[in-house]
Each structure stands twice: as structure tokens, then as C-alpha cells.
Amino acid sequence: MQPNPFAPPPSRQPVKKGTPFLHCAAGALIWYIALIVAFLAAALKTRAGLVNLMPALVIGAVFWVLASTITWLILMRTRVQPWVLIPLTVPIYVLVWIVVGGLMGAFANVYAVLIS
């Protein structure tokens, strides 16, 4: 029996490789929320007020975007379960925090030297 030449080709299911970006973003989002909660708790305990809440939200969002992207780039070839990403993003989040904090300190020092 000959195959029908007018039949559509058989469909192939694409093989899913890598961890989805949304899973990486959700894993890093947990630490972003933890950062904001810790900031709010410290501000309320010291009665400093919520004056610096907006900068904390913006800086935390930068950390979140960078940590999500770096985690996704590292895990492009392997697929891990979403719950594994929560402890996996801790060192990446801390590394981003150190690097961005160092860059901000360096820029502040350069600015201080330029205006003096």
C-alpha cells in the first residue's frame, strides 16, 4: 500500500530544552520579595519611615532582572524543576548584589573625586 502523497507530514513534538525564563524569574522573585520585606521590617523597627522605599524597590528590581537573566542563561541547556530554582538563585542573587553594589560604590567614589 502506497502512502497518500497529499497527506500532511507527521507532526513532531519539539523537544523542550532548558529551563523556561518565567521559572527563573519566579525563583529570583522570591528573593526580591524577601529583600523588600527585610527592608520594610528594618525601617519599621528603627522608625526610619518609608522614605527610602522607592529606591529599595528600584534597586531590588534591577537585582531581580539581572539575577533572573543570569540564572536563565546558565540553565539554558538543562531543565530543572521550578522548586530547585529557589535555592539555586541565592548565590546568583548575592553575586549580582555584590557586583552592582561595588559598581555603585566605584561610581560614587569617582564622582566624589571629580567634584572635589
PDB file of C-alpha atoms in Angstrom:
ATOM      1  CA  MET A   1       0.000   0.000   0.000  1.00  0.00           C
ATOM      2  CA  GLN A   2       1.385   3.360  -1.028  1.00  0.00           C
ATOM      3  CA  PRO A   3       1.297   6.355   1.355  1.00  0.00           C
ATOM      4  CA  ASN A   4      -1.058   9.158   0.402  1.00  0.00           C
ATOM      5  CA  PRO A   5       1.034  11.885  -1.302  1.00  0.00           C
ATOM      6  CA  PHE A   6      -1.498  14.546  -0.327  1.00  0.00           C
ATOM      7  CA  ALA A   7      -1.465  13.742   3.388  1.00  0.00           C
ATOM      8  CA  PRO A   8       0.248  16.270   5.666  1.00  0.00           C
ATOM      9  CA  PRO A   9       3.613  15.235   7.060  1.00  0.00           C
ATOM     10  CA  PRO A  10       3.542  13.688  10.516  1.00  0.00           C
ATOM     11  CA  SER A  11       3.917  16.272  13.246  1.00  0.00           C
ATOM     12  CA  ARG A  12       6.940  16.127  15.512  1.00  0.00           C
ATOM     13  CA  GLN A  13       6.752  17.286  19.046  1.00  0.00           C
ATOM     14  CA  PRO A  14       9.561  19.739  19.760  1.00  0.00           C
ATOM     15  CA  VAL A  15      11.906  18.641  22.481  1.00  0.00           C
ATOM     16  CA  LYS A  16      11.849  21.127  25.324  1.00  0.00           C
ATOM     17  CA  LYS A  17      15.368  22.019  26.342  1.00  0.00           C
ATOM     18  CA  GLY A  18      16.412  24.387  29.043  1.00  0.00           C
ATOM     19  CA  THR A  19      14.586  25.953  31.919  1.00  0.00           C
ATOM     20  CA  PRO A  20      11.867  28.466  30.976  1.00  0.00           C
ATOM     21  CA  PHE A  21      12.648  32.099  31.715  1.00  0.00           C
ATOM     22  CA  LEU A  22       9.483  32.517  33.769  1.00  0.00           C
ATOM     23  CA  HIS A  23      10.624  29.768  36.144  1.00  0.00           C
ATOM     24  CA  CYS A  24      13.951  31.567  36.612  1.00  0.00           C
ATOM     25  CA  ALA A  25      12.143  34.869  37.120  1.00  0.00           C
ATOM     26  CA  ALA A  26       9.849  33.307  39.730  1.00  0.00           C
ATOM     27  CA  GLY A  27      12.806  31.814  41.607  1.00  0.00           C
ATOM     28  CA  ALA A  28      14.539  35.196  41.757  1.00  0.00           C
ATOM     29  CA  LEU A  29      11.271  36.989  42.565  1.00  0.00           C
ATOM     30  CA  ILE A  30      11.075  35.172  45.891  1.00  0.00           C
ATOM     31  CA  TRP A  31      14.380  36.735  46.931  1.00  0.00           C
ATOM     32  CA  TYR A  32      13.277  40.161  45.649  1.00  0.00           C
ATOM     33  CA  ILE A  33      10.210  39.944  47.876  1.00  0.00           C
ATOM     34  CA  ALA A  34      12.396  38.790  50.790  1.00  0.00           C
ATOM     35  CA  LEU A  35      14.681  41.797  50.255  1.00  0.00           C
ATOM     36  CA  ILE A  36      11.748  44.219  50.319  1.00  0.00           C
ATOM     37  CA  VAL A  37      10.206  42.566  53.400  1.00  0.00           C
ATOM     38  CA  ALA A  38      13.554  42.746  55.225  1.00  0.00           C
ATOM     39  CA  PHE A  39      13.912  46.402  54.252  1.00  0.00           C
ATOM     40  CA  LEU A  40      10.403  47.203  55.481  1.00  0.00           C
ATOM     41  CA  ALA A  41      10.958  45.334  58.744  1.00  0.00           C
ATOM     42  CA  ALA A  42      14.207  47.211  59.378  1.00  0.00           C
ATOM     43  CA  ALA A  43      12.601  50.561  58.521  1.00  0.00           C
ATOM     44  CA  LEU A  44       9.663  49.953  60.847  1.00  0.00           C
ATOM     45  CA  LYS A  45      11.828  48.646  63.674  1.00  0.00           C
ATOM     46  CA  THR A  46      14.159  51.649  63.594  1.00  0.00           C
ATOM     47  CA  ARG A  47      11.268  54.045  62.952  1.00  0.00           C
ATOM     48  CA  ALA A  48      13.164  55.437  59.971  1.00  0.00           C
ATOM     49  CA  GLY A  49       9.978  55.676  57.960  1.00  0.00           C
ATOM     50  CA  LEU A  50       9.363  54.624  54.417  1.00  0.00           C
ATOM     51  CA  VAL A  51      11.312  57.446  52.798  1.00  0.00           C
ATOM     52  CA  ASN A  52      13.715  55.104  51.054  1.00  0.00           C
ATOM     53  CA  LEU A  53      11.123  52.573  49.937  1.00  0.00           C
ATOM     54  CA  MET A  54      11.115  53.635  46.276  1.00  0.00           C
ATOM     55  CA  PRO A  55      14.910  53.399  45.845  1.00  0.00           C
ATOM     56  CA  ALA A  56      14.837  49.982  47.508  1.00  0.00           C
ATOM     57  CA  LEU A  57      12.111  48.841  45.126  1.00  0.00           C
ATOM     58  CA  VAL A  58      14.008  50.104  42.073  1.00  0.00           C
ATOM     59  CA  ILE A  59      17.384  48.694  43.108  1.00  0.00           C
ATOM     60  CA  GLY A  60      15.759  45.395  44.085  1.00  0.00           C
ATOM     61  CA  ALA A  61      14.039  45.262  40.692  1.00  0.00           C
ATOM     62  CA  VAL A  62      17.406  45.723  38.967  1.00  0.00           C
ATOM     63  CA  PHE A  63      18.813  42.858  41.048  1.00  0.00           C
ATOM     64  CA  TRP A  64      15.779  40.741  40.177  1.00  0.00           C
ATOM     65  CA  VAL A  65      16.084  41.327  36.423  1.00  0.00           C
ATOM     66  CA  LEU A  66      19.817  40.638  36.414  1.00  0.00           C
ATOM     67  CA  ALA A  67      19.537  37.535  38.615  1.00  0.00           C
ATOM     68  CA  SER A  68      16.668  36.148  36.502  1.00  0.00           C
ATOM     69  CA  THR A  69      18.563  36.669  33.263  1.00  0.00           C
ATOM     70  CA  ILE A  70      21.831  35.224  34.566  1.00  0.00           C
ATOM     71  CA  THR A  71      20.040  32.179  36.007  1.00  0.00           C
ATOM     72  CA  TRP A  72      18.247  31.621  32.718  1.00  0.00           C
ATOM     73  CA  LEU A  73      21.465  31.942  30.713  1.00  0.00           C
ATOM     74  CA  ILE A  74      23.191  29.409  32.966  1.00  0.00           C
ATOM     75  CA  LEU A  75      20.292  26.940  32.745  1.00  0.00           C
ATOM     76  CA  MET A  76      19.568  27.204  29.008  1.00  0.00           C
ATOM     77  CA  ARG A  77      20.859  23.690  28.334  1.00  0.00           C
ATOM     78  CA  THR A  78      19.424  21.897  31.358  1.00  0.00           C
ATOM     79  CA  ARG A  79      15.874  21.679  32.587  1.00  0.00           C
ATOM     80  CA  VAL A  80      15.363  21.744  36.336  1.00  0.00           C
ATOM     81  CA  GLN A  81      12.249  21.688  38.433  1.00  0.00           C
ATOM     82  CA  PRO A  82      10.864  25.089  39.490  1.00  0.00           C
ATOM     83  CA  TRP A  83      11.348  24.427  43.194  1.00  0.00           C
ATOM     84  CA  VAL A  84      15.086  23.829  42.628  1.00  0.00           C
ATOM     85  CA  LEU A  85      15.445  27.387  41.363  1.00  0.00           C
ATOM     86  CA  ILE A  86      14.649  28.911  44.759  1.00  0.00           C
ATOM     87  CA  PRO A  87      17.869  27.771  46.493  1.00  0.00           C
ATOM     88  CA  LEU A  88      19.774  27.920  43.203  1.00  0.00           C
ATOM     89  CA  THR A  89      19.201  31.644  42.720  1.00  0.00           C
ATOM     90  CA  VAL A  90      20.586  32.595  46.156  1.00  0.00           C
ATOM     91  CA  PRO A  91      24.281  32.621  45.146  1.00  0.00           C
ATOM     92  CA  ILE A  92      23.456  34.317  41.845  1.00  0.00           C
ATOM     93  CA  TYR A  93      21.389  36.969  43.634  1.00  0.00           C
ATOM     94  CA  VAL A  94      24.191  37.579  46.153  1.00  0.00           C
ATOM     95  CA  LEU A  95      26.775  37.782  43.368  1.00  0.00           C
ATOM     96  CA  VAL A  96      24.666  40.334  41.479  1.00  0.00           C
ATOM     97  CA  TRP A  97      24.194  42.280  44.721  1.00  0.00           C
ATOM     98  CA  ILE A  98      27.978  42.395  45.333  1.00  0.00           C
ATOM     99  CA  VAL A  99      28.840  43.361  41.749  1.00  0.00           C
ATOM    100  CA  VAL A 100      26.166  46.060  41.435  1.00  0.00           C
ATOM    101  CA  GLY A 101      26.994  47.412  44.899  1.00  0.00           C
ATOM    102  CA  GLY A 102      30.680  47.540  44.004  1.00  0.00           C
ATOM    103  CA  LEU A 103      29.962  49.352  40.758  1.00  0.00           C
ATOM    104  CA  MET A 104      27.735  51.864  42.525  1.00  0.00           C
ATOM    105  CA  GLY A 105      30.447  52.465  45.138  1.00  0.00           C
ATOM    106  CA  ALA A 106      33.064  52.893  42.434  1.00  0.00           C
ATOM    107  CA  PHE A 107      30.919  55.421  40.576  1.00  0.00           C
ATOM    108  CA  ALA A 108      30.268  57.295  43.827  1.00  0.00           C
ATOM    109  CA  ASN A 109      33.995  57.487  44.538  1.00  0.00           C
ATOM    110  CA  VAL A 110      34.771  58.704  41.021  1.00  0.00           C
ATOM    111  CA  TYR A 111      32.046  61.333  41.356  1.00  0.00           C
ATOM    112  CA  ALA A 112      33.417  62.420  44.756  1.00  0.00           C
ATOM    113  CA  VAL A 113      36.913  62.789  43.281  1.00  0.00           C
ATOM    114  CA  LEU A 114      35.612  64.765  40.305  1.00  0.00           C
ATOM    115  CA  ILE A 115      33.694  67.304  42.382  1.00  0.00           C
ATOM    116  CA  SER A 116      36.463  67.834  44.943  1.00  0.00           C
TER     117      SER A 116
END
